[in-house]
């Protein structure tokens, strides 16, 4: 970290800042310029959490050198993380597609949808049992009954499962059924929930918050990792902008940025990003071409009658078409699908 002193900072103020940093546990190296003095401070920035150097007299600014996300960032681990879920590897050469309905509605339809997405090449089955809906009057999910149906679908198809947790009190229950725990966009900065899923040994699908910067998203991953769980898959699912033509605005630029800043795998959710099934195909291709490690796509047997997110859900036939069209795109960027 570098502390930039004001041009008119006194020697006493410079000494006071150095003394304070030394007391906290930093080594300091002042550099006296013609106009300004800067102090190089070497130590763990976390030591600063209870001290406010920036408001000391004579201080102009604090400039961090290390990224604040130590575990999620590449400064301490350069090689890509591959998250293993049953026999599926996310973050390796294979593009992994997760697919299934937004919510589990009943056993028969869910298992049917699971069979269809598996036939078309999905490796992981999605489904919501606890639904974070904007309206309290909308379908909230089948809860544990839904988890039981998911487990049956896994028995039937062999597909690994991903489902969302919305409450710290349900983490243990959900972990006992699922293979991947999803933390949804609305909970990306629910720090208690992040800590709690960090205590499990399940892979975590961490969706980007509706208005989260990439740094905030990586800091959310850091919370999970700091609690002990390193198996995180990031998921870009669109952010809020002034544009209303799509439900959210997909941030394709986040894919190469995350790849540069973090060793964690990243997948893209074109369904929630667009809100419209018609755009899912193009956005999926774009995501793979841009370097995503996978996709999570909503598929419903009968989107018109879906209890949740029907307008953005693909029919199984459209999903199969998409998977076939994605293969050459994956190959073009050196990946398998
Ligand atoms: C979902 O995956 O069903 C969901 C609610 O996603 P998001 O948190 O991205 O809105
Ligand atoms: Mn949904």
mmCIF file of C-alpha atoms in Angstrom, residues 202-331:
data_model
loop_
_atom_site.group_PDB
_atom_site.id
_atom_site.type_symbol
_atom_site.label_atom_id
_atom_site.label_comp_id
_atom_site.label_asym_id
_atom_site.label_seq_id
_atom_site.Cartn_x
_atom_site.Cartn_y
_atom_site.Cartn_z
ATOM 1 C CA UNK A 202 -20.447 -28.356 -1.668
ATOM 2 C CA UNK A 203 -19.561 -26.474 -4.837
ATOM 3 C CA UNK A 204 -21.116 -22.989 -4.831
ATOM 4 C CA UNK A 205 -22.596 -21.274 -7.881
ATOM 5 C CA UNK A 206 -22.234 -17.591 -7.021
ATOM 6 C CA UNK A 207 -24.395 -15.371 -9.177
ATOM 7 C CA UNK A 208 -23.415 -11.766 -9.747
ATOM 8 C CA UNK A 209 -25.632 -9.275 -7.904
ATOM 9 C CA UNK A 210 -28.089 -7.146 -9.848
ATOM 10 C CA UNK A 211 -25.957 -4.043 -9.403
ATOM 11 C CA UNK A 212 -22.638 -5.511 -8.306
ATOM 12 C CA UNK A 213 -19.286 -4.471 -9.669
ATOM 13 C CA UNK A 214 -16.862 -7.241 -10.560
ATOM 14 C CA UNK A 215 -14.813 -6.355 -7.492
ATOM 15 C CA UNK A 216 -17.861 -6.666 -5.210
ATOM 16 C CA UNK A 217 -18.648 -10.023 -6.819
ATOM 17 C CA UNK A 218 -15.109 -11.292 -6.242
ATOM 18 C CA UNK A 219 -15.279 -10.029 -2.652
ATOM 19 C CA UNK A 220 -18.463 -12.100 -2.227
ATOM 20 C CA UNK A 221 -16.476 -15.125 -3.460
ATOM 21 C CA UNK A 222 -13.771 -14.135 -0.976
ATOM 22 C CA UNK A 223 -16.301 -14.422 1.883
ATOM 23 C CA UNK A 224 -17.071 -18.020 0.906
ATOM 24 C CA UNK A 225 -13.391 -18.851 0.474
ATOM 25 C CA UNK A 226 -12.410 -17.194 3.749
ATOM 26 C CA UNK A 227 -14.874 -19.548 5.468
ATOM 27 C CA UNK A 228 -12.994 -22.518 3.984
ATOM 28 C CA UNK A 229 -14.780 -23.448 0.760
ATOM 29 C CA UNK A 230 -12.666 -22.917 -2.373
ATOM 30 C CA UNK A 231 -15.101 -24.596 -4.823
ATOM 31 C CA UNK A 232 -16.744 -21.601 -6.382
ATOM 32 C CA UNK A 233 -18.219 -21.161 -9.833
ATOM 33 C CA UNK A 234 -18.980 -17.546 -10.712
ATOM 34 C CA UNK A 235 -22.099 -16.848 -12.760
ATOM 35 C CA UNK A 236 -22.709 -13.729 -14.857
ATOM 36 C CA UNK A 237 -26.490 -13.317 -15.125
ATOM 37 C CA UNK A 238 -26.871 -9.756 -16.356
ATOM 38 C CA UNK A 239 -26.846 -6.498 -14.421
ATOM 39 C CA UNK A 240 -29.279 -3.592 -14.067
ATOM 40 C CA UNK A 241 -28.754 -0.775 -16.533
ATOM 41 C CA UNK A 242 -31.005 1.862 -18.118
ATOM 42 C CA UNK A 243 -31.845 -0.588 -20.924
ATOM 43 C CA UNK A 244 -35.283 -2.176 -20.677
ATOM 44 C CA UNK A 245 -35.408 -4.201 -23.908
ATOM 45 C CA UNK A 246 -33.922 -7.158 -22.053
ATOM 46 C CA UNK A 247 -34.670 -8.161 -18.450
ATOM 47 C CA UNK A 248 -31.051 -7.432 -17.500
ATOM 48 C CA UNK A 249 -28.013 -6.350 -19.497
ATOM 49 C CA UNK A 250 -25.580 -9.192 -20.053
ATOM 50 C CA UNK A 251 -22.036 -8.128 -19.269
ATOM 51 C CA UNK A 252 -19.952 -10.134 -21.719
ATOM 52 C CA UNK A 253 -16.971 -7.962 -20.854
ATOM 53 C CA UNK A 254 -17.047 -9.425 -17.355
ATOM 54 C CA UNK A 255 -15.937 -12.808 -18.729
ATOM 55 C CA UNK A 256 -12.412 -11.827 -19.884
ATOM 56 C CA UNK A 257 -12.072 -9.444 -16.931
ATOM 57 C CA UNK A 258 -12.879 -12.203 -14.429
ATOM 58 C CA UNK A 259 -10.505 -14.535 -16.278
ATOM 59 C CA UNK A 260 -7.755 -11.973 -15.853
ATOM 60 C CA UNK A 261 -8.467 -11.198 -12.202
ATOM 61 C CA UNK A 262 -9.481 -14.597 -10.842
ATOM 62 C CA UNK A 263 -8.623 -18.282 -11.155
ATOM 63 C CA UNK A 264 -12.256 -19.269 -10.527
ATOM 64 C CA UNK A 265 -14.400 -20.688 -13.335
ATOM 65 C CA UNK A 266 -17.190 -18.543 -14.749
ATOM 66 C CA UNK A 267 -20.466 -19.588 -16.359
ATOM 67 C CA UNK A 268 -23.151 -17.426 -17.952
ATOM 68 C CA UNK A 269 -26.921 -17.475 -17.438
ATOM 69 C CA UNK A 270 -28.408 -16.153 -20.690
ATOM 70 C CA UNK A 271 -31.970 -16.878 -19.500
ATOM 71 C CA UNK A 272 -32.059 -14.426 -16.588
ATOM 72 C CA UNK A 273 -29.769 -12.045 -18.483
ATOM 73 C CA UNK A 274 -32.224 -11.654 -21.367
ATOM 74 C CA UNK A 275 -35.598 -12.592 -19.885
ATOM 75 C CA UNK A 276 -36.668 -13.715 -23.352
ATOM 76 C CA UNK A 277 -36.168 -17.201 -24.807
ATOM 77 C CA UNK A 278 -35.502 -15.778 -28.297
ATOM 78 C CA UNK A 279 -32.210 -14.214 -27.231
ATOM 79 C CA UNK A 280 -30.885 -17.191 -25.279
ATOM 80 C CA UNK A 281 -29.301 -18.858 -28.313
ATOM 81 C CA UNK A 282 -27.263 -15.838 -29.439
ATOM 82 C CA UNK A 283 -26.163 -14.932 -25.913
ATOM 83 C CA UNK A 284 -25.090 -18.528 -25.231
ATOM 84 C CA UNK A 285 -22.884 -18.535 -28.312
ATOM 85 C CA UNK A 286 -21.462 -15.155 -27.376
ATOM 86 C CA UNK A 287 -20.661 -16.339 -23.859
ATOM 87 C CA UNK A 288 -18.774 -19.421 -25.058
ATOM 88 C CA UNK A 289 -16.910 -17.408 -27.693
ATOM 89 C CA UNK A 290 -15.942 -14.865 -25.025
ATOM 90 C CA UNK A 291 -14.365 -17.511 -22.793
ATOM 91 C CA UNK A 292 -17.073 -18.709 -20.416
ATOM 92 C CA UNK A 293 -16.571 -22.180 -18.945
ATOM 93 C CA UNK A 294 -20.235 -23.065 -19.158
ATOM 94 C CA UNK A 295 -23.849 -21.981 -19.219
ATOM 95 C CA UNK A 296 -26.921 -22.318 -17.036
ATOM 96 C CA UNK A 297 -30.102 -22.346 -19.103
ATOM 97 C CA UNK A 298 -33.781 -22.528 -18.215
ATOM 98 C CA UNK A 299 -35.694 -25.256 -20.057
ATOM 99 C CA UNK A 300 -39.395 -26.032 -19.528
ATOM 100 C CA UNK A 301 -41.642 -28.642 -21.176
ATOM 101 C CA UNK A 302 -44.421 -26.079 -21.559
ATOM 102 C CA UNK A 303 -43.090 -22.518 -21.063
ATOM 103 C CA UNK A 304 -46.537 -20.926 -21.571
ATOM 104 C CA UNK A 305 -47.767 -22.642 -18.429
ATOM 105 C CA UNK A 306 -44.602 -22.402 -16.332
ATOM 106 C CA UNK A 307 -45.094 -21.192 -12.745
ATOM 107 C CA UNK A 308 -41.869 -19.212 -12.925
ATOM 108 C CA UNK A 309 -39.876 -17.549 -15.734
ATOM 109 C CA UNK A 310 -41.794 -19.126 -18.643
ATOM 110 C CA UNK A 311 -41.016 -16.262 -21.077
ATOM 111 C CA UNK A 312 -37.273 -16.939 -20.862
ATOM 112 C CA UNK A 313 -37.469 -20.747 -20.845
ATOM 113 C CA UNK A 314 -36.557 -22.813 -23.898
ATOM 114 C CA UNK A 315 -38.691 -25.725 -25.000
ATOM 115 C CA UNK A 316 -36.648 -28.964 -25.048
ATOM 116 C CA UNK A 317 -36.547 -28.924 -28.865
ATOM 117 C CA UNK A 318 -35.050 -25.397 -28.886
ATOM 118 C CA UNK A 319 -32.591 -26.434 -26.215
ATOM 119 C CA UNK A 320 -31.449 -29.410 -28.308
ATOM 120 C CA UNK A 321 -31.042 -27.108 -31.317
ATOM 121 C CA UNK A 322 -28.968 -24.718 -29.210
ATOM 122 C CA UNK A 323 -26.656 -27.473 -27.951
ATOM 123 C CA UNK A 324 -26.028 -28.635 -31.514
ATOM 124 C CA UNK A 325 -25.253 -25.084 -32.644
ATOM 125 C CA UNK A 326 -22.954 -24.475 -29.660
ATOM 126 C CA UNK A 327 -20.611 -27.373 -30.448
ATOM 127 C CA UNK A 328 -18.806 -25.702 -33.361
ATOM 128 C CA UNK A 329 -18.565 -22.435 -31.380
ATOM 129 C CA UNK A 330 -16.896 -24.306 -28.518
ATOM 130 C CA UNK A 331 -14.526 -25.991 -30.941
#
